[in-house]
Coordinates of C-alpha atoms and ligand atoms in Angstrom, one line a residue:
M1 CA 19.4 8.3 42.3
T2 CA 15.9 9.2 41.4
T3 CA 15.0 10.4 38.0
A4 CA 11.6 11.8 39.0
G5 CA 11.1 15.4 38.1
K6 CA 14.2 15.4 35.9
V7 CA 14.7 15.2 32.1
I8 CA 15.8 11.7 31.1
K9 CA 18.3 11.3 28.3
C10 CA 17.8 8.0 26.6
K11 CA 17.8 6.1 23.3
A12 CA 14.9 6.2 20.9
A13 CA 14.2 5.3 17.2
V14 CA 13.1 8.5 15.5
L15 CA 11.4 8.7 12.1
W16 CA 12.4 12.0 10.5
E17 CA 11.0 11.4 7.0
V18 CA 8.6 8.9 5.4
N19 CA 10.2 6.0 3.5
K20 CA 13.5 6.5 5.4
P21 CA 15.0 4.1 8.0
F22 CA 14.6 4.9 11.7
S23 CA 17.5 6.7 13.2
I24 CA 18.7 5.7 16.6
E25 CA 19.1 8.9 18.5
E26 CA 19.6 10.3 22.0
V27 CA 16.4 12.0 23.0
E28 CA 15.4 14.0 26.0
V29 CA 12.2 12.9 27.7
A30 CA 10.6 15.6 29.9
P31 CA 9.0 14.8 33.2
P32 CA 5.3 14.0 33.1
K33 CA 3.0 17.0 33.6
A34 CA -0.3 16.8 35.6
K35 CA -2.3 13.7 34.7
E36 CA 0.6 12.2 32.8
V37 CA 2.8 9.1 33.4
R38 CA 6.5 8.5 32.4
I39 CA 7.1 4.9 31.6
K40 CA 10.3 2.8 31.2
I41 CA 9.5 0.7 28.2
V42 CA 10.7 -2.9 28.6
A43 CA 9.4 -4.5 25.4
T44 CA 7.6 -3.4 22.3
G45 CA 6.3 -5.2 19.2
I46 CA 6.5 -4.1 15.6
C47 CA 3.0 -3.8 14.1
R48 CA 2.0 -3.2 10.5
S49 CA 0.3 0.0 11.6
D50 CA 3.7 1.5 12.4
D51 CA 4.9 0.5 9.0
H52 CA 1.8 2.3 7.4
V53 CA 3.2 5.5 8.9
V54 CA 6.7 4.8 7.6
V55 CA 5.5 4.2 4.1
G56 CA 3.0 7.2 4.2
T57 CA -0.3 5.4 4.0
L58 CA -1.2 6.4 7.6
P59 CA 0.0 10.1 7.6
Q60 CA 1.3 11.5 10.9
R61 CA 3.2 14.6 11.9
L62 CA 6.9 14.1 11.6
P63 CA 9.5 13.8 13.1
I64 CA 7.9 11.2 15.3
I65 CA 8.6 8.3 17.7
L66 CA 6.4 5.4 16.5
G67 CA 5.5 2.2 18.3
H68 CA 2.2 1.5 20.1
E69 CA 2.4 -2.2 21.2
A70 CA 4.4 -2.3 24.4
A71 CA 4.7 -3.0 28.1
G72 CA 6.8 -1.2 30.7
I73 CA 7.2 0.0 34.3
V74 CA 6.1 3.4 35.6
E75 CA 9.1 5.6 36.3
S76 CA 7.3 8.6 37.7
I77 CA 3.8 10.2 37.7
G78 CA 2.6 13.8 37.3
E79 CA 0.3 15.6 39.7
G80 CA -3.1 14.1 40.2
V81 CA -2.4 10.7 38.8
T82 CA -4.2 8.1 40.8
S83 CA -4.6 4.9 38.7
V84 CA -0.8 4.0 38.5
K85 CA 2.3 4.6 40.7
P86 CA 6.0 4.3 40.2
G87 CA 7.1 0.6 39.9
D88 CA 3.7 -0.6 38.5
K89 CA 3.8 -2.8 35.4
V90 CA 1.7 -1.1 32.7
I91 CA 0.6 -1.3 29.1
P92 CA 0.3 2.0 27.1
L93 CA -3.0 2.3 25.2
F94 CA -3.3 3.7 21.7
T95 CA -7.0 3.8 22.3
P96 CA -7.5 5.8 25.5
Q97 CA -10.3 5.5 27.9
C98 CA -11.2 8.8 29.6
K99 CA -14.3 7.1 31.2
E100 CA -16.2 10.5 30.9
C101 CA -17.0 11.0 27.2
K102 CA -20.1 9.8 25.5
V103 CA -18.2 6.9 23.8
C104 CA -16.6 5.7 27.0
K105 CA -19.9 5.8 28.8
H106 CA -21.6 3.7 26.1
P107 CA -21.3 0.0 26.7
N108 CA -20.4 -0.7 23.1
G109 CA -18.0 2.1 22.2
N110 CA -14.2 2.1 22.6
T111 CA -12.9 4.9 20.5
C112 CA -12.8 7.5 23.3
I113 CA -13.2 11.0 21.9
K114 CA -9.8 11.8 23.3
N115 CA -8.0 9.3 21.0
D116 CA -5.3 10.8 18.8
L117 CA -5.8 8.4 15.9
T118 CA -8.7 10.6 14.6
A119 CA -7.4 13.9 16.0
G120 CA -4.0 13.4 14.5
R121 CA -2.3 16.0 16.6
C122 CA 0.6 13.7 17.5
T123 CA 0.9 15.2 20.9
L124 CA -0.3 14.5 24.4
Q125 CA -3.7 15.8 25.6
D126 CA -2.3 19.3 26.4
G127 CA -1.2 19.7 22.8
T128 CA 2.5 19.6 23.4
T129 CA 5.2 16.9 23.2
R130 CA 7.6 15.5 25.9
F131 CA 10.3 14.5 23.4
T132 CA 13.2 16.6 22.2
C133 CA 16.0 15.5 19.8
R134 CA 18.7 17.7 18.4
G135 CA 16.8 20.7 19.8
K136 CA 13.6 19.8 18.0
P137 CA 10.3 18.7 19.4
I138 CA 9.5 15.1 18.4
H139 CA 5.9 14.0 17.9
H140 CA 4.0 11.3 19.8
F141 CA 2.3 8.4 18.0
A142 CA -1.2 7.5 19.1
A143 CA -0.3 8.9 22.5
T144 CA 1.9 5.9 23.1
S145 CA 5.3 6.2 21.3
T146 CA 7.1 3.1 22.4
F147 CA 10.2 2.8 20.2
T148 CA 12.1 4.5 23.0
E149 CA 13.6 3.6 26.4
Y150 CA 11.3 6.1 28.1
T151 CA 8.0 7.6 27.0
V152 CA 5.3 9.8 28.5
T153 CA 1.6 9.1 28.1
D154 CA -1.6 10.6 29.5
E155 CA -3.1 8.8 32.4
I156 CA -6.1 7.9 30.2
S157 CA -3.7 6.1 27.8
V158 CA -2.1 3.7 30.3
V159 CA -3.3 0.8 32.4
K160 CA -1.8 -1.1 35.3
I161 CA -1.4 -4.9 34.8
D162 CA -0.7 -7.8 37.1
S163 CA 2.7 -7.5 38.8
S164 CA 3.6 -11.1 37.7
S165 CA 3.1 -10.3 34.0
P166 CA 6.0 -11.3 31.7
L167 CA 6.4 -7.9 29.9
E168 CA 8.3 -9.3 26.9
K169 CA 5.2 -11.3 26.0
V170 CA 2.2 -9.2 27.2
C171 CA 3.5 -6.3 25.2
L172 CA 1.4 -7.9 22.5
M173 CA -1.7 -7.0 24.5
G174 CA -1.0 -3.4 23.6
C175 CA -2.2 -4.0 20.1
G176 CA -1.8 -7.2 18.0
F177 CA -3.3 -9.8 20.2
T178 CA -6.0 -7.7 21.7
T179 CA -7.1 -6.3 18.4
G180 CA -7.3 -9.6 16.7
Y181 CA -8.8 -11.6 19.5
G182 CA -11.4 -8.9 20.3
S183 CA -12.4 -8.6 16.7
A184 CA -13.5 -12.2 16.9
V185 CA -14.9 -12.6 20.4
K186 CA -16.2 -9.1 21.0
V187 CA -16.9 -7.4 17.7
A188 CA -18.1 -10.3 15.5
K189 CA -19.2 -12.3 18.5
V190 CA -18.2 -15.6 16.8
T191 CA -20.6 -18.4 17.7
P192 CA -19.8 -22.1 18.6
G193 CA -19.9 -24.3 15.5
S194 CA -19.6 -21.5 13.1
T195 CA -17.4 -21.1 10.0
C196 CA -15.0 -18.2 9.8
V197 CA -12.6 -16.9 7.2
V198 CA -9.6 -14.7 8.1
F199 CA -7.9 -12.6 5.3
G200 CA -4.3 -11.9 6.3
L201 CA -2.3 -14.2 8.6
G202 CA 0.1 -11.7 10.2
G203 CA 0.2 -11.0 14.0
V204 CA -3.2 -9.5 14.1
G205 CA -4.8 -12.1 11.7
L206 CA -3.5 -15.0 13.7
S207 CA -4.9 -13.4 16.8
V208 CA -8.3 -13.3 15.1
V209 CA -7.8 -17.1 14.4
I210 CA -7.1 -17.6 18.1
G211 CA -10.3 -15.7 19.0
C212 CA -12.4 -17.6 16.5
K213 CA -11.1 -20.9 17.9
S214 CA -11.7 -19.9 21.6
A215 CA -15.2 -18.8 20.6
G216 CA -15.8 -22.4 19.4
A217 CA -15.8 -21.9 15.6
S218 CA -15.7 -25.4 14.0
R219 CA -14.1 -24.3 10.7
I220 CA -11.6 -21.5 10.4
I221 CA -10.2 -20.8 6.9
G222 CA -7.0 -18.7 6.6
V223 CA -6.4 -16.7 3.4
D224 CA -3.0 -15.3 2.6
I225 CA -0.8 -14.8 -0.5
N226 CA 2.2 -16.0 1.5
K227 CA 1.9 -19.7 2.0
D228 CA 4.7 -19.6 4.6
K229 CA 2.1 -18.3 7.0
F230 CA -0.1 -21.4 6.8
A231 CA 1.8 -23.7 9.2
K232 CA 1.6 -21.1 12.0
A233 CA -2.1 -20.4 11.2
K234 CA -2.9 -24.1 11.6
E235 CA -0.9 -24.3 14.8
V236 CA -3.1 -21.6 16.4
G237 CA -6.4 -23.0 15.1
A238 CA -7.0 -22.6 11.3
T239 CA -8.6 -25.7 10.0
E240 CA -7.5 -25.0 6.4
C241 CA -5.6 -22.3 4.5
I242 CA -5.9 -21.1 0.9
N243 CA -3.8 -18.8 -1.3
P244 CA -5.8 -16.6 -3.7
L245 CA -2.8 -16.8 -6.2
D246 CA -3.6 -20.6 -6.6
Y247 CA -7.0 -19.9 -8.2
K248 CA -8.2 -18.3 -11.4
K249 CA -11.6 -17.4 -9.8
P250 CA -12.1 -14.6 -7.4
I251 CA -11.4 -15.8 -3.9
H252 CA -14.9 -15.0 -2.6
D253 CA -16.3 -17.5 -5.3
V254 CA -13.8 -20.1 -4.1
L255 CA -14.9 -19.6 -0.5
A256 CA -18.6 -19.7 -1.5
E257 CA -18.0 -23.1 -3.1
M258 CA -16.1 -24.4 -0.1
T259 CA -18.7 -23.2 2.4
D260 CA -22.0 -23.7 0.7
D261 CA -22.7 -20.0 0.0
G262 CA -20.5 -18.1 2.3
V263 CA -19.1 -18.1 5.8
D264 CA -20.8 -17.0 9.1
F265 CA -18.0 -14.6 10.0
S266 CA -15.3 -13.0 7.7
F267 CA -12.4 -10.7 8.8
E268 CA -10.2 -8.5 6.7
V269 CA -6.8 -8.2 8.5
I270 CA -4.6 -6.8 5.8
G271 CA -5.7 -3.2 5.0
R272 CA -6.4 -3.3 1.3
I273 CA -9.5 -2.1 -0.6
D274 CA -9.7 -5.3 -2.8
T275 CA -9.5 -7.7 0.2
I276 CA -12.0 -5.6 2.2
T277 CA -14.5 -6.1 -0.7
A278 CA -13.6 -9.8 -1.0
A279 CA -14.1 -10.3 2.8
L280 CA -17.6 -8.7 2.6
L281 CA -18.5 -10.9 -0.4
S282 CA -17.2 -14.0 1.4
C283 CA -19.8 -14.0 4.2
N284 CA -23.3 -15.4 3.7
K285 CA -25.5 -12.8 2.2
A286 CA -28.4 -13.4 4.5
Y287 CA -26.7 -13.6 7.9
G288 CA -23.0 -13.2 7.5
V289 CA -21.0 -10.8 9.6
C290 CA -17.9 -9.1 8.1
V291 CA -15.4 -7.2 10.3
I292 CA -12.8 -4.8 8.9
V293 CA -9.7 -4.9 11.1
G294 CA -6.9 -3.9 8.6
V295 CA -6.1 -0.2 8.4
P296 CA -6.9 0.8 4.8
P297 CA -4.7 3.4 2.9
N298 CA -5.6 7.0 3.7
A299 CA -8.4 8.5 1.6
Q300 CA -9.4 5.5 -0.4
N301 CA -13.0 4.5 -0.7
V302 CA -14.8 1.1 -1.2
S303 CA -17.6 1.2 -3.6
I304 CA -20.3 -1.5 -3.1
N305 CA -23.8 -2.2 -4.3
P306 CA -26.1 -1.7 -1.3
M307 CA -27.9 -4.9 -2.3
L308 CA -25.0 -6.7 -0.8
L309 CA -26.3 -5.6 2.6
L310 CA -30.0 -5.5 1.9
N311 CA -30.3 -9.3 2.2
G312 CA -29.1 -9.2 5.8
R313 CA -25.3 -9.1 5.9
T314 CA -23.7 -7.1 8.7
W315 CA -20.6 -5.0 8.0
K316 CA -18.6 -3.7 10.9
G317 CA -15.1 -2.5 11.8
A318 CA -13.3 -1.8 15.1
V319 CA -10.0 -0.7 16.5
F320 CA -8.4 -2.5 19.4
G321 CA -10.8 -5.4 19.1
G322 CA -13.6 -3.2 20.4
F323 CA -12.1 -3.5 23.9
K324 CA -12.1 -0.6 26.4
G325 CA -8.4 -0.4 27.2
R326 CA -8.4 0.4 30.9
D327 CA -11.3 -1.9 31.8
D328 CA -10.4 -4.9 29.6
V329 CA -6.7 -5.1 29.1
P330 CA -5.9 -6.2 32.8
K331 CA -8.5 -8.9 32.4
L332 CA -6.9 -10.2 29.2
V333 CA -3.5 -10.2 30.8
S334 CA -4.9 -12.2 33.7
D335 CA -6.5 -14.6 31.2
F336 CA -3.1 -15.0 29.6
I337 CA -1.4 -15.6 33.0
N338 CA -4.1 -18.2 33.7
K339 CA -3.2 -19.9 30.4
K340 CA -6.5 -19.2 28.5
F341 CA -4.4 -18.6 25.4
K342 CA -0.8 -18.5 24.3
L343 CA 1.2 -15.6 22.9
D344 CA 4.4 -17.5 22.1
P345 CA 3.3 -18.6 18.6
L346 CA 3.0 -14.9 17.6
I347 CA 6.5 -14.1 18.7
T348 CA 8.9 -15.2 15.9
H349 CA 11.8 -12.8 16.7
V350 CA 13.3 -11.0 19.7
S351 CA 15.8 -8.2 19.1
S352 CA 17.0 -4.9 20.4
L353 CA 15.9 -1.3 19.7
D354 CA 19.1 -0.8 17.7
K355 CA 18.0 -3.5 15.3
I356 CA 14.6 -1.9 14.6
N357 CA 15.2 -1.4 10.9
E358 CA 16.0 -5.1 10.4
G359 CA 12.8 -5.9 12.4
F360 CA 10.7 -3.8 9.9
E361 CA 12.5 -5.5 6.9
M362 CA 11.4 -8.9 8.3
L363 CA 7.8 -7.7 8.6
R364 CA 7.8 -6.4 5.0
S365 CA 9.4 -9.5 3.6
G366 CA 6.9 -11.7 5.4
K367 CA 9.6 -13.5 7.4
S368 CA 8.3 -12.5 10.8
I369 CA 5.0 -12.5 12.6
R370 CA 5.9 -10.3 15.6
T371 CA 9.4 -9.0 16.4
I372 CA 9.7 -7.9 20.0
L373 CA 12.3 -5.3 20.7
T374 CA 13.6 -5.3 24.2
M375 CA 15.3 -2.4 25.8
Ligands
LIG401 P1 1.2 -8.2 8.7 O1 1.9 -7.5 7.7 O2 2.0 -9.0 9.7 O3 0.1 -9.3 8.1 C1 -0.6 -9.0 6.9 C2 -0.7 -10.3 6.2 O4 -1.5 -10.1 5.0 C3 0.6 -10.9 5.7 O5 0.7 -12.3 6.1 C4 0.5 -10.8 4.2 O6 1.2 -11.8 3.5 C5 -1.0 -10.8 3.9 N1 -1.4 -10.2 2.7 C6 -0.9 -9.1 2.1 N2 -1.6 -8.8 0.9 C7 -2.5 -9.8 0.8 C8 -3.5 -10.1 -0.2 N3 -3.6 -9.3 -1.3 N4 -4.3 -11.2 0.0 C9 -4.1 -12.0 1.1 N5 -3.2 -11.8 2.0 C10 -2.4 -10.7 1.9 O7 0.3 -7.1 9.5 P2 -0.4 -7.1 10.9 O8 -1.0 -8.5 11.2 O9 0.5 -6.5 11.9 O10 -1.6 -6.1 10.7 C11 -2.6 -6.4 9.8 C12 -3.5 -5.2 9.5 O11 -4.1 -4.8 10.7 C13 -2.7 -3.9 9.1 O12 -3.4 -3.2 8.2 C14 -2.6 -3.2 10.4 O13 -2.4 -1.8 10.2 C15 -4.0 -3.4 11.0 C16 -4.1 -3.1 12.4 C17 -5.4 -2.7 12.8 C18 -5.6 -2.4 14.2 C19 -6.9 -2.0 14.7 O14 -7.0 -1.6 15.8 N6 -8.0 -2.2 13.9 C20 -4.5 -2.5 15.1 N7 -3.3 -2.9 14.6 C21 -3.1 -3.2 13.3
LIG402 ZN1 -1.0 -2.2 15.9

């Protein structure tokens, strides 16, 4: 029996209030309107950005269905959709690619003007939601909302991937891997033989390490206050790891001594003001490049002396590793299928949507890298 054109009732994890657990609810998912796609989610990862919403540092409109790192299968399409069809394997994109705006047309831009991260409407492009629960409309997160058995996205926020893709792994291409890997290879443009430092060795930080290694960096220093992350970091390419809590000196001074005046490339992959500053100070003042990847707390500013940049440092940031979702994600998935890199080391736990609160607890306590929830 086809579900196309009908409302689908399914299970979803709804966040009704900040700092409260997710509630597993039956939700109604309306059929896709024109230029929209309804997707059966197969697997979704838990990323720290979802937790930033739960704890209120990344404010969104509530109630909401979070989740933005997933893979699934198209269930049905709305009028005028041409890039995907029912049955296609797809990845929802929290950074859309309309291919028409000034940013999409620029070779170096990826934050399409239609992205909802800056708009913060928490709806689809037409300004409404497709989810209802207990008679109330439920908001969308970053136009993806993947902590649900079915979701609806705009066509600009979804991309078809190879039909042989293992969805329970390539879901990481929806955020963590792509963000980290691209921050190294596309945003920083790490060079062969260079020295890199990565602050924060979670799922995104380890993906930066993987990117640095594949770009040919000869020295990759991992920095984390949780030493339990070091073994995994070394497994994926870190040449050494240090814990700021083991030193009396500021960590950028420690790194300056270790690297003869600063690294070539530094990455902040935590989302804290103090480590954003430390990462900037850790790269060489004449030619170092520092990339901000972590999402900092809402409305907090970094104060720096402009002299830090005047000598020649470059300071940049990016979402989604600077990649254009619809152009680049299928290529990354093919690279994965062709064994250019591994995703397994990032996946420490596999669980079900019902266990979402335990999954978030493991992220907060530092016990997991990525927990994949399968439907
Ligand atoms: P996760 O929580 O798994 O990793 C963060 C790591 O930082 C952990 O290993 C912590 O132990 C470590 N840490 C925490 N505090 C400190 C500190 N003071 N000094 C050193 N290490 C510390 O998070 P994740 O890997 O899922 O995400 C990392 C950040 O990246 C987070 O802010 C998330 O919101 C952001 C992000 C950005 C983007 C993007 O497009 N730019 C996409 N997704 C996530
Ligand atoms: Zn993410």
